[in-house]
PDB file of N, CA, C and O in Angstrom:
ATOM      1  N   UNK A1390      11.064 -11.977  18.219  1.00 80.00           N
ATOM      2  CA  UNK A1390      11.615 -13.617  18.042  1.00 80.00           C
ATOM      3  C   UNK A1390      12.769 -14.401  18.360  1.00 80.00           C
ATOM      4  O   UNK A1390      13.554 -13.440  18.337  1.00 80.00           O
ATOM      5  N   UNK A1391      12.426 -15.333  18.882  1.00 91.00           N
ATOM      6  CA  UNK A1391      13.914 -15.887  19.450  1.00 91.00           C
ATOM      7  C   UNK A1391      14.519 -16.463  18.388  1.00 91.00           C
ATOM      8  O   UNK A1391      15.956 -16.764  18.445  1.00 91.00           O
ATOM      9  N   UNK A1392      14.332 -16.244  17.018  1.00 94.00           N
ATOM     10  CA  UNK A1392      15.363 -16.661  15.746  1.00 94.00           C
ATOM     11  C   UNK A1392      15.411 -15.827  14.674  1.00 94.00           C
ATOM     12  O   UNK A1392      14.380 -14.797  14.628  1.00 94.00           O
ATOM     13  N   UNK A1393      16.746 -15.947  14.141  1.00 96.00           N
ATOM     14  CA  UNK A1393      16.806 -15.131  13.138  1.00 96.00           C
ATOM     15  C   UNK A1393      15.595 -15.554  11.788  1.00 96.00           C
ATOM     16  O   UNK A1393      15.378 -16.390  11.879  1.00 96.00           O
ATOM     17  N   UNK A1394      15.623 -14.223  11.284  1.00 96.00           N
ATOM     18  CA  UNK A1394      14.444 -14.931  10.137  1.00 96.00           C
ATOM     19  C   UNK A1394      14.357 -13.629   9.226  1.00 96.00           C
ATOM     20  O   UNK A1394      14.184 -12.389   9.742  1.00 96.00           O
ATOM     21  N   UNK A1395      13.446 -13.797   8.150  1.00 97.00           N
ATOM     22  CA  UNK A1395      13.060 -12.613   7.176  1.00 97.00           C
ATOM     23  C   UNK A1395      11.650 -12.494   7.560  1.00 97.00           C
ATOM     24  O   UNK A1395      10.647 -13.399   8.020  1.00 97.00           O
ATOM     25  N   UNK A1396      10.970 -11.404   7.326  1.00 96.00           N
ATOM     26  CA  UNK A1396       9.785 -10.785   7.802  1.00 96.00           C
ATOM     27  C   UNK A1396       9.013 -10.004   6.393  1.00 96.00           C
ATOM     28  O   UNK A1396      10.349  -9.221   5.983  1.00 96.00           O
ATOM     29  N   UNK A1397       8.188 -10.234   6.087  1.00 97.00           N
ATOM     30  CA  UNK A1397       7.607  -9.520   4.910  1.00 97.00           C
ATOM     31  C   UNK A1397       6.406  -8.654   5.353  1.00 97.00           C
ATOM     32  O   UNK A1397       5.299  -9.102   5.989  1.00 97.00           O
ATOM     33  N   UNK A1398       6.559  -7.102   5.222  1.00 97.00           N
ATOM     34  CA  UNK A1398       5.734  -6.150   5.804  1.00 97.00           C
ATOM     35  C   UNK A1398       4.993  -5.790   4.895  1.00 97.00           C
ATOM     36  O   UNK A1398       5.591  -5.415   3.537  1.00 97.00           O
ATOM     37  N   UNK A1399       3.947  -5.729   4.710  1.00 98.00           N
ATOM     38  CA  UNK A1399       2.461  -5.332   3.661  1.00 98.00           C
ATOM     39  C   UNK A1399       1.846  -4.105   4.184  1.00 98.00           C
ATOM     40  O   UNK A1399       1.487  -4.243   5.213  1.00 98.00           O
ATOM     41  N   UNK A1400       1.816  -3.305   3.257  1.00 97.00           N
ATOM     42  CA  UNK A1400       0.546  -2.047   3.490  1.00 97.00           C
ATOM     43  C   UNK A1400      -0.405  -2.171   2.686  1.00 97.00           C
ATOM     44  O   UNK A1400      -0.274  -2.422   1.369  1.00 97.00           O
ATOM     45  N   UNK A1401      -1.396  -2.400   3.159  1.00 97.00           N
ATOM     46  CA  UNK A1401      -2.779  -2.270   2.401  1.00 97.00           C
ATOM     47  C   UNK A1401      -3.313  -1.221   2.136  1.00 97.00           C
ATOM     48  O   UNK A1401      -3.376  -0.247   2.958  1.00 97.00           O
ATOM     49  N   UNK A1402      -3.970  -0.346   1.003  1.00 96.00           N
ATOM     50  CA  UNK A1402      -4.524   0.771   1.178  1.00 96.00           C
ATOM     51  C   UNK A1402      -6.164   0.579   0.874  1.00 96.00           C
ATOM     52  O   UNK A1402      -6.415  -0.358  -0.004  1.00 96.00           O
ATOM     53  N   UNK A1403      -6.735   1.267   1.316  1.00 95.00           N
ATOM     54  CA  UNK A1403      -8.213   1.052   1.263  1.00 95.00           C
ATOM     55  C   UNK A1403      -8.711   2.687   0.518  1.00 95.00           C
ATOM     56  O   UNK A1403      -8.584   3.850   1.033  1.00 95.00           O
ATOM     57  N   UNK A1404      -9.438   2.540  -0.633  1.00 93.00           N
ATOM     58  CA  UNK A1404      -9.842   3.760  -1.355  1.00 93.00           C
ATOM     59  C   UNK A1404     -11.124   4.268  -0.810  1.00 93.00           C
ATOM     60  O   UNK A1404     -11.637   3.423  -0.300  1.00 93.00           O
ATOM     61  N   UNK A1405     -11.218   5.385  -0.930  1.00 92.00           N
ATOM     62  CA  UNK A1405     -12.835   5.903  -0.712  1.00 92.00           C
ATOM     63  C   UNK A1405     -13.844   5.153  -1.389  1.00 92.00           C
ATOM     64  O   UNK A1405     -13.784   4.450  -2.634  1.00 92.00           O
ATOM     65  N   UNK A1406     -14.870   4.853  -0.996  1.00 87.00           N
ATOM     66  CA  UNK A1406     -15.940   4.012  -1.556  1.00 87.00           C
ATOM     67  C   UNK A1406     -16.169   4.512  -3.047  1.00 87.00           C
ATOM     68  O   UNK A1406     -16.795   3.580  -3.639  1.00 87.00           O
ATOM     69  N   UNK A1407     -16.284   5.631  -2.943  1.00 85.00           N
ATOM     70  CA  UNK A1407     -16.851   6.061  -4.572  1.00 85.00           C
ATOM     71  C   UNK A1407     -15.956   5.947  -5.819  1.00 85.00           C
ATOM     72  O   UNK A1407     -16.133   6.012  -6.820  1.00 85.00           O
ATOM     73  N   UNK A1408     -14.521   5.545  -5.206  1.00 87.00           N
ATOM     74  CA  UNK A1408     -13.414   4.757  -6.123  1.00 87.00           C
ATOM     75  C   UNK A1408     -13.713   3.289  -6.829  1.00 87.00           C
ATOM     76  O   UNK A1408     -13.433   3.230  -7.832  1.00 87.00           O
ATOM     77  N   UNK A1409     -14.964   2.845  -6.371  1.00 83.00           N
ATOM     78  CA  UNK A1409     -15.345   1.579  -6.824  1.00 83.00           C
ATOM     79  C   UNK A1409     -14.204   0.523  -7.211  1.00 83.00           C
ATOM     80  O   UNK A1409     -14.069  -0.023  -8.176  1.00 83.00           O
ATOM     81  N   UNK A1410     -13.036   0.742  -6.058  1.00 84.00           N
ATOM     82  CA  UNK A1410     -12.187  -0.368  -5.896  1.00 84.00           C
ATOM     83  C   UNK A1410     -12.128  -1.434  -5.104  1.00 84.00           C
ATOM     84  O   UNK A1410     -13.339  -1.175  -4.195  1.00 84.00           O
ATOM     85  N   UNK A1411     -11.553  -2.236  -5.221  1.00 88.00           N
ATOM     86  CA  UNK A1411     -11.628  -3.401  -3.927  1.00 88.00           C
ATOM     87  C   UNK A1411     -11.146  -3.215  -2.478  1.00 88.00           C
ATOM     88  O   UNK A1411     -10.983  -1.828  -2.714  1.00 88.00           O
ATOM     89  N   UNK A1412     -12.143  -3.517  -1.706  1.00 84.00           N
ATOM     90  CA  UNK A1412     -12.303  -3.110  -0.133  1.00 84.00           C
ATOM     91  C   UNK A1412     -10.406  -2.576   0.226  1.00 84.00           C
ATOM     92  O   UNK A1412     -10.440  -1.641   0.388  1.00 84.00           O
ATOM     93  N   UNK A1413      -9.743  -3.502  -0.091  1.00 92.00           N
ATOM     94  CA  UNK A1413      -8.467  -3.490   0.115  1.00 92.00           C
ATOM     95  C   UNK A1413      -7.421  -4.092  -0.893  1.00 92.00           C
ATOM     96  O   UNK A1413      -7.580  -4.936  -1.315  1.00 92.00           O
ATOM     97  N   UNK A1414      -6.513  -2.915  -1.240  1.00 94.00           N
ATOM     98  CA  UNK A1414      -5.325  -3.763  -2.324  1.00 94.00           C
ATOM     99  C   UNK A1414      -4.022  -3.420  -1.759  1.00 94.00           C
ATOM    100  O   UNK A1414      -3.766  -2.886  -0.566  1.00 94.00           O
ATOM    101  N   UNK A1415      -2.932  -4.428  -1.965  1.00 96.00           N
ATOM    102  CA  UNK A1415      -1.911  -4.266  -1.430  1.00 96.00           C
ATOM    103  C   UNK A1415      -1.175  -3.074  -2.126  1.00 96.00           C
ATOM    104  O   UNK A1415      -0.732  -3.230  -3.532  1.00 96.00           O
ATOM    105  N   UNK A1416      -0.917  -2.349  -1.328  1.00 96.00           N
ATOM    106  CA  UNK A1416       0.092  -1.222  -2.052  1.00 96.00           C
ATOM    107  C   UNK A1416       1.166  -1.329  -1.996  1.00 96.00           C
ATOM    108  O   UNK A1416       2.243  -0.767  -3.221  1.00 96.00           O
ATOM    109  N   UNK A1417       2.184  -1.820  -1.167  1.00 97.00           N
ATOM    110  CA  UNK A1417       3.624  -2.041  -1.437  1.00 97.00           C
ATOM    111  C   UNK A1417       3.984  -3.069  -0.174  1.00 97.00           C
ATOM    112  O   UNK A1417       3.166  -3.225   0.667  1.00 97.00           O
ATOM    113  N   UNK A1418       4.942  -3.683  -0.421  1.00 97.00           N
ATOM    114  CA  UNK A1418       5.478  -4.694   0.770  1.00 97.00           C
ATOM    115  C   UNK A1418       7.089  -4.538   0.431  1.00 97.00           C
ATOM    116  O   UNK A1418       7.630  -4.046  -0.246  1.00 97.00           O
ATOM    117  N   UNK A1419       7.705  -5.216   1.859  1.00 97.00           N
ATOM    118  CA  UNK A1419       9.233  -5.063   2.109  1.00 97.00           C
ATOM    119  C   UNK A1419       9.223  -6.363   2.619  1.00 97.00           C
ATOM    120  O   UNK A1419       8.961  -6.428   3.851  1.00 97.00           O
ATOM    121  N   UNK A1420      10.741  -7.098   2.172  1.00 98.00           N
ATOM    122  CA  UNK A1420      11.058  -8.222   2.976  1.00 98.00           C
ATOM    123  C   UNK A1420      12.204  -7.689   3.413  1.00 98.00           C
ATOM    124  O   UNK A1420      13.427  -7.158   2.920  1.00 98.00           O
ATOM    125  N   UNK A1421      12.199  -8.012   4.741  1.00 97.00           N
ATOM    126  CA  UNK A1421      13.419  -7.727   5.687  1.00 97.00           C
ATOM    127  C   UNK A1421      14.101  -8.454   6.447  1.00 97.00           C
ATOM    128  O   UNK A1421      13.376  -9.509   6.837  1.00 97.00           O
ATOM    129  N   UNK A1422      15.439  -8.520   6.854  1.00 97.00           N
ATOM    130  CA  UNK A1422      15.738  -9.625   7.473  1.00 97.00           C
ATOM    131  C   UNK A1422      15.907  -9.070   9.294  1.00 97.00           C
ATOM    132  O   UNK A1422      16.145  -7.783   9.474  1.00 97.00           O
ATOM    133  N   UNK A1423      15.621  -9.838  10.189  1.00 96.00           N
ATOM    134  CA  UNK A1423      15.362  -9.529  11.532  1.00 96.00           C
ATOM    135  C   UNK A1423      16.307 -10.446  12.310  1.00 96.00           C
ATOM    136  O   UNK A1423      15.860 -11.606  12.228  1.00 96.00           O
ATOM    137  N   UNK A1424      17.288 -10.102  12.833  1.00 96.00           N
ATOM    138  CA  UNK A1424      18.116 -10.986  13.651  1.00 96.00           C
ATOM    139  C   UNK A1424      17.151 -11.119  14.845  1.00 96.00           C
ATOM    140  O   UNK A1424      16.189 -10.643  15.227  1.00 96.00           O
ATOM    141  N   UNK A1425      17.462 -12.365  15.839  1.00 96.00           N
ATOM    142  CA  UNK A1425      16.773 -12.733  16.516  1.00 96.00           C
ATOM    143  C   UNK A1425      16.798 -11.754  17.892  1.00 96.00           C
ATOM    144  O   UNK A1425      17.517 -10.954  17.920  1.00 96.00           O
ATOM    145  N   UNK A1426      15.817 -11.614  18.661  1.00 95.00           N
ATOM    146  CA  UNK A1426      15.436 -10.727  19.702  1.00 95.00           C
ATOM    147  C   UNK A1426      16.000  -9.388  19.401  1.00 95.00           C
ATOM    148  O   UNK A1426      16.378  -8.372  20.336  1.00 95.00           O
ATOM    149  N   UNK A1427      15.360  -8.567  18.191  1.00 95.00           N
ATOM    150  CA  UNK A1427      15.562  -7.449  17.535  1.00 95.00           C
ATOM    151  C   UNK A1427      14.519  -6.723  16.856  1.00 95.00           C
ATOM    152  O   UNK A1427      13.380  -7.868  16.708  1.00 95.00           O
ATOM    153  N   UNK A1428      14.586  -5.499  16.559  1.00 93.00           N
ATOM    154  CA  UNK A1428      13.419  -4.996  15.915  1.00 93.00           C
ATOM    155  C   UNK A1428      14.054  -4.509  14.563  1.00 93.00           C
ATOM    156  O   UNK A1428      15.151  -4.088  14.872  1.00 93.00           O
ATOM    157  N   UNK A1429      13.376  -4.064  13.809  1.00 93.00           N
ATOM    158  CA  UNK A1429      13.350  -3.357  12.642  1.00 93.00           C
ATOM    159  C   UNK A1429      12.459  -2.309  12.232  1.00 93.00           C
ATOM    160  O   UNK A1429      11.488  -2.333  12.445  1.00 93.00           O
ATOM    161  N   UNK A1430      12.948  -0.904  12.010  1.00 95.00           N
ATOM    162  CA  UNK A1430      12.206   0.067  11.512  1.00 95.00           C
ATOM    163  C   UNK A1430      12.144  -0.059  10.281  1.00 95.00           C
ATOM    164  O   UNK A1430      13.078   0.257   9.388  1.00 95.00           O
ATOM    165  N   UNK A1431      11.053  -0.274   9.445  1.00 96.00           N
ATOM    166  CA  UNK A1431      10.948   0.022   8.059  1.00 96.00           C
ATOM    167  C   UNK A1431      10.132   1.070   7.703  1.00 96.00           C
ATOM    168  O   UNK A1431       8.940   1.456   8.287  1.00 96.00           O
ATOM    169  N   UNK A1432      10.544   1.721   6.666  1.00 97.00           N
ATOM    170  CA  UNK A1432       9.736   3.203   6.105  1.00 97.00           C
ATOM    171  C   UNK A1432       9.121   2.689   4.751  1.00 97.00           C
ATOM    172  O   UNK A1432       9.933   2.091   4.078  1.00 97.00           O
ATOM    173  N   UNK A1433       7.959   3.361   4.050  1.00 96.00           N
ATOM    174  CA  UNK A1433       7.414   3.089   2.907  1.00 96.00           C
ATOM    175  C   UNK A1433       6.834   4.514   2.388  1.00 96.00           C
ATOM    176  O   UNK A1433       6.442   5.239   3.228  1.00 96.00           O
ATOM    177  N   UNK A1434       7.075   4.787   1.195  1.00 95.00           N
ATOM    178  CA  UNK A1434       6.746   5.696   0.544  1.00 95.00           C
ATOM    179  C   UNK A1434       5.742   5.739  -0.644  1.00 95.00           C
ATOM    180  O   UNK A1434       6.056   4.469  -1.464  1.00 95.00           O
ATOM    181  N   UNK A1435       4.550   6.031  -0.466  1.00 94.00           N
ATOM    182  CA  UNK A1435       3.135   5.956  -1.480  1.00 94.00           C
ATOM    183  C   UNK A1435       3.323   7.019  -2.325  1.00 94.00           C
ATOM    184  O   UNK A1435       3.380   8.340  -2.039  1.00 94.00           O
ATOM    185  N   UNK A1436       3.496   6.876  -3.881  1.00 94.00           N
ATOM    186  CA  UNK A1436       3.532   7.800  -4.691  1.00 94.00           C
ATOM    187  C   UNK A1436       1.929   8.390  -5.137  1.00 94.00           C
ATOM    188  O   UNK A1436       1.149   7.528  -5.537  1.00 94.00           O
ATOM    189  N   UNK A1437       1.579   9.576  -4.853  1.00 91.00           N
ATOM    190  CA  UNK A1437       0.411   9.923  -5.212  1.00 91.00           C
ATOM    191  C   UNK A1437      -0.030   9.687  -6.544  1.00 91.00           C
ATOM    192  O   UNK A1437      -1.144   9.472  -7.063  1.00 91.00           O
ATOM    193  N   UNK A1438       1.285   9.935  -7.483  1.00 90.00           N
ATOM    194  CA  UNK A1438       0.734   9.657  -9.093  1.00 90.00           C
ATOM    195  C   UNK A1438       0.282   7.880  -9.242  1.00 90.00           C
ATOM    196  O   UNK A1438      -0.360   7.618 -10.327  1.00 90.00           O
ATOM    197  N   UNK A1439       0.597   7.141  -8.556  1.00 90.00           N
ATOM    198  CA  UNK A1439       0.524   5.663  -8.455  1.00 90.00           C
ATOM    199  C   UNK A1439      -0.858   5.178  -7.833  1.00 90.00           C
ATOM    200  O   UNK A1439      -1.496   4.435  -8.034  1.00 90.00           O
ATOM    201  N   UNK A1440      -0.394   5.603  -6.616  1.00 91.00           N
ATOM    202  CA  UNK A1440      -1.339   4.604  -5.471  1.00 91.00           C
ATOM    203  C   UNK A1440      -2.669   5.500  -5.321  1.00 91.00           C
ATOM    204  O   UNK A1440      -3.758   5.029  -4.637  1.00 91.00           O
ATOM    205  N   UNK A1441      -2.746   6.982  -5.535  1.00 90.00           N
ATOM    206  CA  UNK A1441      -3.891   7.606  -5.343  1.00 90.00           C
ATOM    207  C   UNK A1441      -5.180   7.805  -6.447  1.00 90.00           C
ATOM    208  O   UNK A1441      -5.423   8.957  -6.557  1.00 90.00           O
ATOM    209  N   UNK A1442      -4.879   7.283  -7.581  1.00 90.00           N
ATOM    210  CA  UNK A1442      -5.422   7.584  -8.909  1.00 90.00           C
ATOM    211  C   UNK A1442      -6.240   6.333  -9.279  1.00 90.00           C
ATOM    212  O   UNK A1442      -5.432   5.144  -8.751  1.00 90.00           O
ATOM    213  N   UNK A1443      -7.062   6.518  -9.891  1.00 89.00           N
ATOM    214  CA  UNK A1443      -7.886   5.292 -10.535  1.00 89.00           C
ATOM    215  C   UNK A1443      -8.305   5.848 -12.184  1.00 89.00           C
ATOM    216  O   UNK A1443      -8.261   6.684 -12.382  1.00 89.00           O
ATOM    217  N   UNK A1444      -8.246   4.553 -13.074  1.00 89.00           N
ATOM    218  CA  UNK A1444      -8.378   5.007 -14.213  1.00 89.00           C
ATOM    219  C   UNK A1444      -9.811   5.242 -14.448  1.00 89.00           C
ATOM    220  O   UNK A1444     -10.670   4.190 -14.393  1.00 89.00           O
ATOM    221  N   UNK A1445     -10.667   6.557 -15.130  1.00 86.00           N
ATOM    222  CA  UNK A1445     -11.677   6.657 -15.391  1.00 86.00           C
ATOM    223  C   UNK A1445     -11.978   6.096 -16.712  1.00 86.00           C
ATOM    224  O   UNK A1445     -11.674   6.541 -17.675  1.00 86.00           O
ATOM    225  N   UNK A1446     -12.798   4.901 -16.901  1.00 88.00           N
ATOM    226  CA  UNK A1446     -13.119   4.399 -18.402  1.00 88.00           C
ATOM    227  C   UNK A1446     -13.814   5.335 -19.406  1.00 88.00           C
ATOM    228  O   UNK A1446     -13.966   5.426 -20.293  1.00 88.00           O
ATOM    229  N   UNK A1447     -14.855   6.249 -18.598  1.00 89.00           N
ATOM    230  CA  UNK A1447     -15.719   7.172 -19.502  1.00 89.00           C
ATOM    231  C   UNK A1447     -14.685   8.255 -19.997  1.00 89.00           C
ATOM    232  O   UNK A1447     -14.649   8.435 -21.312  1.00 89.00           O
ATOM    233  N   UNK A1448     -13.909   8.873 -19.374  1.00 92.00           N
ATOM    234  CA  UNK A1448     -13.191   9.842 -19.739  1.00 92.00           C
ATOM    235  C   UNK A1448     -11.598   9.336 -20.635  1.00 92.00           C
ATOM    236  O   UNK A1448     -10.918  10.079 -20.905  1.00 92.00           O
ATOM    237  N   UNK A1449     -11.516   8.260 -19.953  1.00 95.00           N
ATOM    238  CA  UNK A1449     -10.234   7.241 -20.888  1.00 95.00           C
ATOM    239  C   UNK A1449      -8.975   8.225 -20.147  1.00 95.00           C
ATOM    240  O   UNK A1449      -7.949   8.495 -20.879  1.00 95.00           O
ATOM    241  N   UNK A1450      -8.992   8.595 -18.568  1.00 94.00           N
ATOM    242  CA  UNK A1450      -7.741   9.238 -18.145  1.00 94.00           C
ATOM    243  C   UNK A1450      -7.729   8.905 -16.485  1.00 94.00           C
ATOM    244  O   UNK A1450      -8.835   8.203 -16.113  1.00 94.00           O
ATOM    245  N   UNK A1451      -6.677   9.230 -15.984  1.00 93.00           N
ATOM    246  CA  UNK A1451      -6.467   9.221 -14.754  1.00 93.00           C
ATOM    247  C   UNK A1451      -7.147  10.036 -14.022  1.00 93.00           C
ATOM    248  O   UNK A1451      -6.832  11.105 -14.015  1.00 93.00           O
ATOM    249  N   UNK A1452      -7.768   9.622 -12.983  1.00 92.00           N
ATOM    250  CA  UNK A1452      -8.403  10.896 -11.843  1.00 92.00           C
ATOM    251  C   UNK A1452      -8.175  10.525 -10.579  1.00 92.00           C
ATOM    252  O   UNK A1452      -7.797   9.293 -10.045  1.00 92.00           O
ATOM    253  N   UNK A1453      -7.774  11.535  -9.641  1.00 91.00           N
ATOM    254  CA  UNK A1453      -7.743  11.511  -8.262  1.00 91.00           C
ATOM    255  C   UNK A1453      -8.896  11.195  -7.881  1.00 91.00           C
ATOM    256  O   UNK A1453      -9.586  12.394  -7.655  1.00 91.00           O
ATOM    257  N   UNK A1454      -9.113  10.430  -6.560  1.00 87.00           N
ATOM    258  CA  UNK A1454      -9.878  10.656  -5.739  1.00 87.00           C
ATOM    259  C   UNK A1454     -10.278  10.916  -4.636  1.00 87.00           C
ATOM    260  O   UNK A1454      -9.453  10.706  -4.129  1.00 87.00           O
ATOM    261  N   UNK A1455     -11.197  12.153  -4.428  1.00 88.00           N
ATOM    262  CA  UNK A1455     -11.110  12.826  -3.254  1.00 88.00           C
ATOM    263  C   UNK A1455     -11.638  11.543  -2.082  1.00 88.00           C
ATOM    264  O   UNK A1455     -12.719  10.979  -2.409  1.00 88.00           O
ATOM    265  N   UNK A1456     -11.640  12.023  -0.774  1.00 90.00           N
ATOM    266  CA  UNK A1456     -12.128  11.215   0.265  1.00 90.00           C
ATOM    267  C   UNK A1456     -11.022  10.696   1.088  1.00 90.00           C
ATOM    268  O   UNK A1456      -9.935  10.838   0.927  1.00 90.00           O
ATOM    269  N   UNK A1457     -11.547   9.710   2.173  1.00 93.00           N
ATOM    270  CA  UNK A1457     -10.690   9.261   3.241  1.00 93.00           C
ATOM    271  C   UNK A1457     -10.203   8.041   2.627  1.00 93.00           C
ATOM    272  O   UNK A1457     -10.781   7.105   2.348  1.00 93.00           O
ATOM    273  N   UNK A1458      -8.777   7.895   2.728  1.00 93.00           N
ATOM    274  CA  UNK A1458      -7.730   6.773   2.259  1.00 93.00           C
ATOM    275  C   UNK A1458      -7.201   6.159   3.751  1.00 93.00           C
ATOM    276  O   UNK A1458      -7.265   6.910   4.770  1.00 93.00           O
ATOM    277  N   UNK A1459      -7.274   4.789   3.646  1.00 95.00           N
ATOM    278  CA  UNK A1459      -6.728   4.014   4.897  1.00 95.00           C
ATOM    279  C   UNK A1459      -5.729   3.248   4.644  1.00 95.00           C
ATOM    280  O   UNK A1459      -5.669   2.540   3.629  1.00 95.00           O
ATOM    281  N   UNK A1460      -4.676   3.124   5.687  1.00 95.00           N
ATOM    282  CA  UNK A1460      -3.861   2.061   5.260  1.00 95.00           C
ATOM    283  C   UNK A1460      -3.591   1.421   6.414  1.00 95.00           C
ATOM    284  O   UNK A1460      -4.366   1.368   7.485  1.00 95.00           O
ATOM    285  N   UNK A1461      -3.429  -0.101   6.161  1.00 96.00           N
ATOM    286  CA  UNK A1461      -3.570  -1.170   6.888  1.00 96.00           C
ATOM    287  C   UNK A1461      -2.316  -1.973   6.841  1.00 96.00           C
ATOM    288  O   UNK A1461      -1.739  -2.008   5.739  1.00 96.00           O
TER     289      UNK A1461
END
């Protein structure tokens, strides 16, 4: 961009269909300052104990859902 400014980078997570979760959820985001005519490298870490589990109402416990996860 020709001007300095903040950018908000968002990472969306899509669970396997058997998880019965919304199509995509906002997993994490980061706001970074980007000077004009430059680039920034941003790194994200997703915690398996937070991002790759669902609460099972029947067993009243957290479960890991197997299958393909997608990041956007």
